[in-house]
PDB file of C-alpha atoms in Angstrom:
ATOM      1  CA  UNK A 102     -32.966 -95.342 -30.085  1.00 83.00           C
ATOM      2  CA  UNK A 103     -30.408 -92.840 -29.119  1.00 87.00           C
ATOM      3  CA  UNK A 104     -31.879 -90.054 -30.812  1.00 89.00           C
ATOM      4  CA  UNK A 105     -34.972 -90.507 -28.910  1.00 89.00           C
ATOM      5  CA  UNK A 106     -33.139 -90.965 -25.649  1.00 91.00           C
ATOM      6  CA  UNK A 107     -31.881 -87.624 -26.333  1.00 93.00           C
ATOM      7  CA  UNK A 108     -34.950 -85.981 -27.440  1.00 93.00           C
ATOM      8  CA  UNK A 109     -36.970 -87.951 -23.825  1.00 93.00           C
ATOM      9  CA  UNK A 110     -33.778 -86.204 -21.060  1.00 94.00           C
ATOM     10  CA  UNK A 111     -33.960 -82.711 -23.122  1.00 94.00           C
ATOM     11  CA  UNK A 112     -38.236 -83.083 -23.094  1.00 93.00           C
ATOM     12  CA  UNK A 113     -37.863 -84.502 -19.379  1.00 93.00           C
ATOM     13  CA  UNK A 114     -35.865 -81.955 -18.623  1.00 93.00           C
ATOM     14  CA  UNK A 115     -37.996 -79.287 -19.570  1.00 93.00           C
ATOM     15  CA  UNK A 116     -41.101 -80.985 -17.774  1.00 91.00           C
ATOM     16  CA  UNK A 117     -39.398 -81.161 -14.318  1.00 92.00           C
ATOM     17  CA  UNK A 118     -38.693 -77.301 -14.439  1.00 94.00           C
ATOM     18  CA  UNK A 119     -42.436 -76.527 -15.886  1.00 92.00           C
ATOM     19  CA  UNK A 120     -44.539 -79.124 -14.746  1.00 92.00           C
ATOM     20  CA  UNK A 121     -46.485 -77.082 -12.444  1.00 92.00           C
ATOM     21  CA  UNK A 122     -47.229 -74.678 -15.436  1.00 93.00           C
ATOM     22  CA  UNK A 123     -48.341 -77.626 -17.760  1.00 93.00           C
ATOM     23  CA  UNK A 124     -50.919 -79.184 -15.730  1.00 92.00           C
ATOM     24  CA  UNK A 125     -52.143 -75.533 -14.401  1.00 92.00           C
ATOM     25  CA  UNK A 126     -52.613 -75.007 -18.453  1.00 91.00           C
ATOM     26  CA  UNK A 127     -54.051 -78.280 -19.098  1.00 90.00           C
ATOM     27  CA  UNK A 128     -56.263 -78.364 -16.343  1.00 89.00           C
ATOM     28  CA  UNK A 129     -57.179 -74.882 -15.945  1.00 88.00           C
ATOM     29  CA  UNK A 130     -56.286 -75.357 -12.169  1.00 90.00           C
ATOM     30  CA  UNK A 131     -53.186 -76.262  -9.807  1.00 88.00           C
ATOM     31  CA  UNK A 132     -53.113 -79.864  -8.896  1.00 89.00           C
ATOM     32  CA  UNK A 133     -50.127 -80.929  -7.592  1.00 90.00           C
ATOM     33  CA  UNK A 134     -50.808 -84.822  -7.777  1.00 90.00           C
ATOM     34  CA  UNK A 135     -51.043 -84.442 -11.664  1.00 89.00           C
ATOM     35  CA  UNK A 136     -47.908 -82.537 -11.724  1.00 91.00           C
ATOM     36  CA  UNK A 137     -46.161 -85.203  -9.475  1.00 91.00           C
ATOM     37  CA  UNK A 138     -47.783 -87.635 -12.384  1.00 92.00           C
ATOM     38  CA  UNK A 139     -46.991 -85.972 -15.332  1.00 93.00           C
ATOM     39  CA  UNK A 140     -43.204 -87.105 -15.434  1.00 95.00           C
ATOM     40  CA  UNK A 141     -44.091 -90.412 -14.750  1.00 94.00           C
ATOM     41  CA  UNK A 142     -46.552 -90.272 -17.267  1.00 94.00           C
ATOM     42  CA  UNK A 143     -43.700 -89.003 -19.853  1.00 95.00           C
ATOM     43  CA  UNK A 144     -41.684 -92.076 -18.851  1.00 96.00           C
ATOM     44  CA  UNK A 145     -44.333 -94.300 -19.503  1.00 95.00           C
ATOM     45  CA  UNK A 146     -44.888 -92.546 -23.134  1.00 94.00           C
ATOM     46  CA  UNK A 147     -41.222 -92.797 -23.888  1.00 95.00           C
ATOM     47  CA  UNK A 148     -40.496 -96.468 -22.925  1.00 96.00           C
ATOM     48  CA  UNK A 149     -43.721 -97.561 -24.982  1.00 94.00           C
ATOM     49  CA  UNK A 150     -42.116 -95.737 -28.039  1.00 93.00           C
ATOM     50  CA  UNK A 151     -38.673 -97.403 -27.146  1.00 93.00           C
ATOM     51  CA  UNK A 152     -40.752-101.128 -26.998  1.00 92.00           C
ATOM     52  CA  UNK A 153     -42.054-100.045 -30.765  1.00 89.00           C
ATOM     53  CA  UNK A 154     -38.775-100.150 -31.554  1.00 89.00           C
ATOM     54  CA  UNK A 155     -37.380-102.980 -29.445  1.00 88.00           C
ATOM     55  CA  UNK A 156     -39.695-105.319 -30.989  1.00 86.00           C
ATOM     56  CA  UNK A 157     -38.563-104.806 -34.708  1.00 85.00           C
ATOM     57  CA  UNK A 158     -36.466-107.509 -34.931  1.00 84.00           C
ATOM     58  CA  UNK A 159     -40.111-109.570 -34.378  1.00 84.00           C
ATOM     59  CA  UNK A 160     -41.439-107.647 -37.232  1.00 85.00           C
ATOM     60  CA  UNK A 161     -38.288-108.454 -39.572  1.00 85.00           C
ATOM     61  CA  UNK A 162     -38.487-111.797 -38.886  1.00 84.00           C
ATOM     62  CA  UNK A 163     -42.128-111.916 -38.725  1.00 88.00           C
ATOM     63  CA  UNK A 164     -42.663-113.129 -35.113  1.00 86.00           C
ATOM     64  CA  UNK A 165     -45.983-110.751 -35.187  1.00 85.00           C
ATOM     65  CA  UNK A 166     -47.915-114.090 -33.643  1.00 88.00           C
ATOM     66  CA  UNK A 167     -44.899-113.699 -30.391  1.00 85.00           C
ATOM     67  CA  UNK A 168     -45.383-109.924 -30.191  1.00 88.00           C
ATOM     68  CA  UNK A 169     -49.598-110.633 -30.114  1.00 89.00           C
ATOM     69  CA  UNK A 170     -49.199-112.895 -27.597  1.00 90.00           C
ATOM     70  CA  UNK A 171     -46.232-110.607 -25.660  1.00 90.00           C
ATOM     71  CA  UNK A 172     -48.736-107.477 -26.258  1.00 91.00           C
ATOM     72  CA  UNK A 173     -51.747-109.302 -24.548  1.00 93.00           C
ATOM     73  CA  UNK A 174     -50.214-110.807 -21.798  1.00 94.00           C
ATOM     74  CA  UNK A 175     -49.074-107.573 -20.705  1.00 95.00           C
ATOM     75  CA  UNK A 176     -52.993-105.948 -21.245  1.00 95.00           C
ATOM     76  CA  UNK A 177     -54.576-108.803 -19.180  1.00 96.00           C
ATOM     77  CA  UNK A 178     -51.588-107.885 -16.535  1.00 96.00           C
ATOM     78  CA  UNK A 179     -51.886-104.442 -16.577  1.00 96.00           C
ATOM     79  CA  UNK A 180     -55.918-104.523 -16.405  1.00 96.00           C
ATOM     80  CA  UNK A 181     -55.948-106.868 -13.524  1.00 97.00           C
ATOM     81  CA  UNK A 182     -53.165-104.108 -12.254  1.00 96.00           C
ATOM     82  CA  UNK A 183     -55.520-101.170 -12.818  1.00 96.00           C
ATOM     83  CA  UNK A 184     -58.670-103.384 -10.864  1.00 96.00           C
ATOM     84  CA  UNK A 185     -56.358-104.353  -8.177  1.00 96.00           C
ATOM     85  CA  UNK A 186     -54.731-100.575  -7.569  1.00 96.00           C
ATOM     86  CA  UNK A 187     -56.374 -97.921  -8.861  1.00 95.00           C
ATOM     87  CA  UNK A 188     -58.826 -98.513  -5.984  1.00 95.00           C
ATOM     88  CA  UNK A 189     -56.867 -98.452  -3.483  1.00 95.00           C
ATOM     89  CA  UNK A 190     -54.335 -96.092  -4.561  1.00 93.00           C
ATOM     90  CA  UNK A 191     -55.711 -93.643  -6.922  1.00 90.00           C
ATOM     91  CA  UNK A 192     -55.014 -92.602 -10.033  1.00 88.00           C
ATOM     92  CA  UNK A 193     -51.904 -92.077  -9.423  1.00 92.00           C
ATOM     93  CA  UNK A 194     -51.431 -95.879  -9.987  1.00 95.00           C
ATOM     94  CA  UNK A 195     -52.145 -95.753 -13.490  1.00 94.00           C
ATOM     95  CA  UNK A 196     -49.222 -93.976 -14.101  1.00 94.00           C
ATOM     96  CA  UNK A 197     -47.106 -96.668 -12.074  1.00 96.00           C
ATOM     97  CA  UNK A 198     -48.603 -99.137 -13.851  1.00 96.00           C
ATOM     98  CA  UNK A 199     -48.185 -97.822 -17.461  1.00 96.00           C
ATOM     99  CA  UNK A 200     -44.288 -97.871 -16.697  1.00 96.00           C
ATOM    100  CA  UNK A 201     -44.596-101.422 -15.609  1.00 96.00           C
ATOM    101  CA  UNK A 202     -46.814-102.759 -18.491  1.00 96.00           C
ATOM    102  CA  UNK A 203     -43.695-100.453 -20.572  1.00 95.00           C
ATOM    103  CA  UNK A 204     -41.447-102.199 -18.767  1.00 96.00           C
ATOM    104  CA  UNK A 205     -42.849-105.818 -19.385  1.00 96.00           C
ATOM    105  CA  UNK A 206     -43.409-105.549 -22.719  1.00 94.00           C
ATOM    106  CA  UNK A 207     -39.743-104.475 -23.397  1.00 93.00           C
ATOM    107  CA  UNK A 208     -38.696-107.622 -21.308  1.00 92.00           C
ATOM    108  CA  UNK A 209     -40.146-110.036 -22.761  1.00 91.00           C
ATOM    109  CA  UNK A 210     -39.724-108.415 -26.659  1.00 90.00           C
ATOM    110  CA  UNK A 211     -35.611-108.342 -25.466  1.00 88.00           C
ATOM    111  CA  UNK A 212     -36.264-112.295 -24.505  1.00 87.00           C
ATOM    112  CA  UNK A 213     -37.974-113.375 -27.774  1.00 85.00           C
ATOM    113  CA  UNK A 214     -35.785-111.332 -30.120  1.00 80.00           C
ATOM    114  CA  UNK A 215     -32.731-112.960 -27.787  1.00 74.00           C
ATOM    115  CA  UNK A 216     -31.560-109.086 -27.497  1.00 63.00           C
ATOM    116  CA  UNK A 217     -31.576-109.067 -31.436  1.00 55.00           C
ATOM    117  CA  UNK A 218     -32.188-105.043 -30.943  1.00 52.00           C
ATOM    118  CA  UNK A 219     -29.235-104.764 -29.426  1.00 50.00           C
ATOM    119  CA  UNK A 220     -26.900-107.115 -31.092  1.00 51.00           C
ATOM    120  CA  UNK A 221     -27.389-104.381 -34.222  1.00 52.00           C
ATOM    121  CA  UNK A 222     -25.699-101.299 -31.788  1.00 45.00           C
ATOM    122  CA  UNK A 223     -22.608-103.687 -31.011  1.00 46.00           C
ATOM    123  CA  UNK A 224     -19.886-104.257 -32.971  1.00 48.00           C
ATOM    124  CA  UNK A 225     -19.456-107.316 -34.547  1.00 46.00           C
ATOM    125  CA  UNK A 226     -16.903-110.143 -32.597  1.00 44.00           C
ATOM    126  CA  UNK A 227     -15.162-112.899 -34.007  1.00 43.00           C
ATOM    127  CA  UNK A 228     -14.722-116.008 -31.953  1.00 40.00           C
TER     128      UNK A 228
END
């Protein structure tokens, strides 16, 4: 987890000086609501790798029915998300909502596992 929180600030880094430049060479034109997206799209990427992760104490204890049921909760939330926004707001609200759906899923894997992915970073306490 930390070495990908370094490798996501270094990479973030980097697309907040050139982000103009990437979507000009993805595109093939300027677009400056893409490159307003593009970070939030890379922070949507990198908290649905960190939720791979978060949920392996599921996997090791073989919880996969939990993280189903976690994982399509949060697709029926973020479609009815997508049909409630992207109309009105765009595109643009895609990327919002990937975050969230991100965001969700880590929630509720960090409830099932009762933190159990963090537990391993801390040291161990007595009482």
């Amino acid at each position: 987890v930390l070495a990908q929180l370094i490798i996501f600030v270094t990479v973030l880094g980097g697309v907040l000086f050139a982000a103009h430049r990437i979507t000009r060479l993805v595109l093939g034109f300027n677009d400056p609501v893409a490159t307003r997206m593009l970070p939030v799209l890379l922070v949507g990427g990198f908290l649905w790798q960190l939720a791979l992760l978060l949920h392996k104490p599921l996997e090791i204890a073989q919880r996969t029915g939990a993280m189903l049921v976690a994982m399509a909760a949060v697709v029926v939330l973020n479609i009815a998300a997508c049909f409630q926004f992207i109309p009105r707001y765009g595109f643009q609200a895609a990327s919002y909502i990937l975050v969230l759906s991100a965001c969700l899923y880590i929630a509720f894997t960090l409830c099932m596992s009762r933190f159990g992915a963090f537990r391993r970073f801390m040291p161990a306490i007595e009482h």
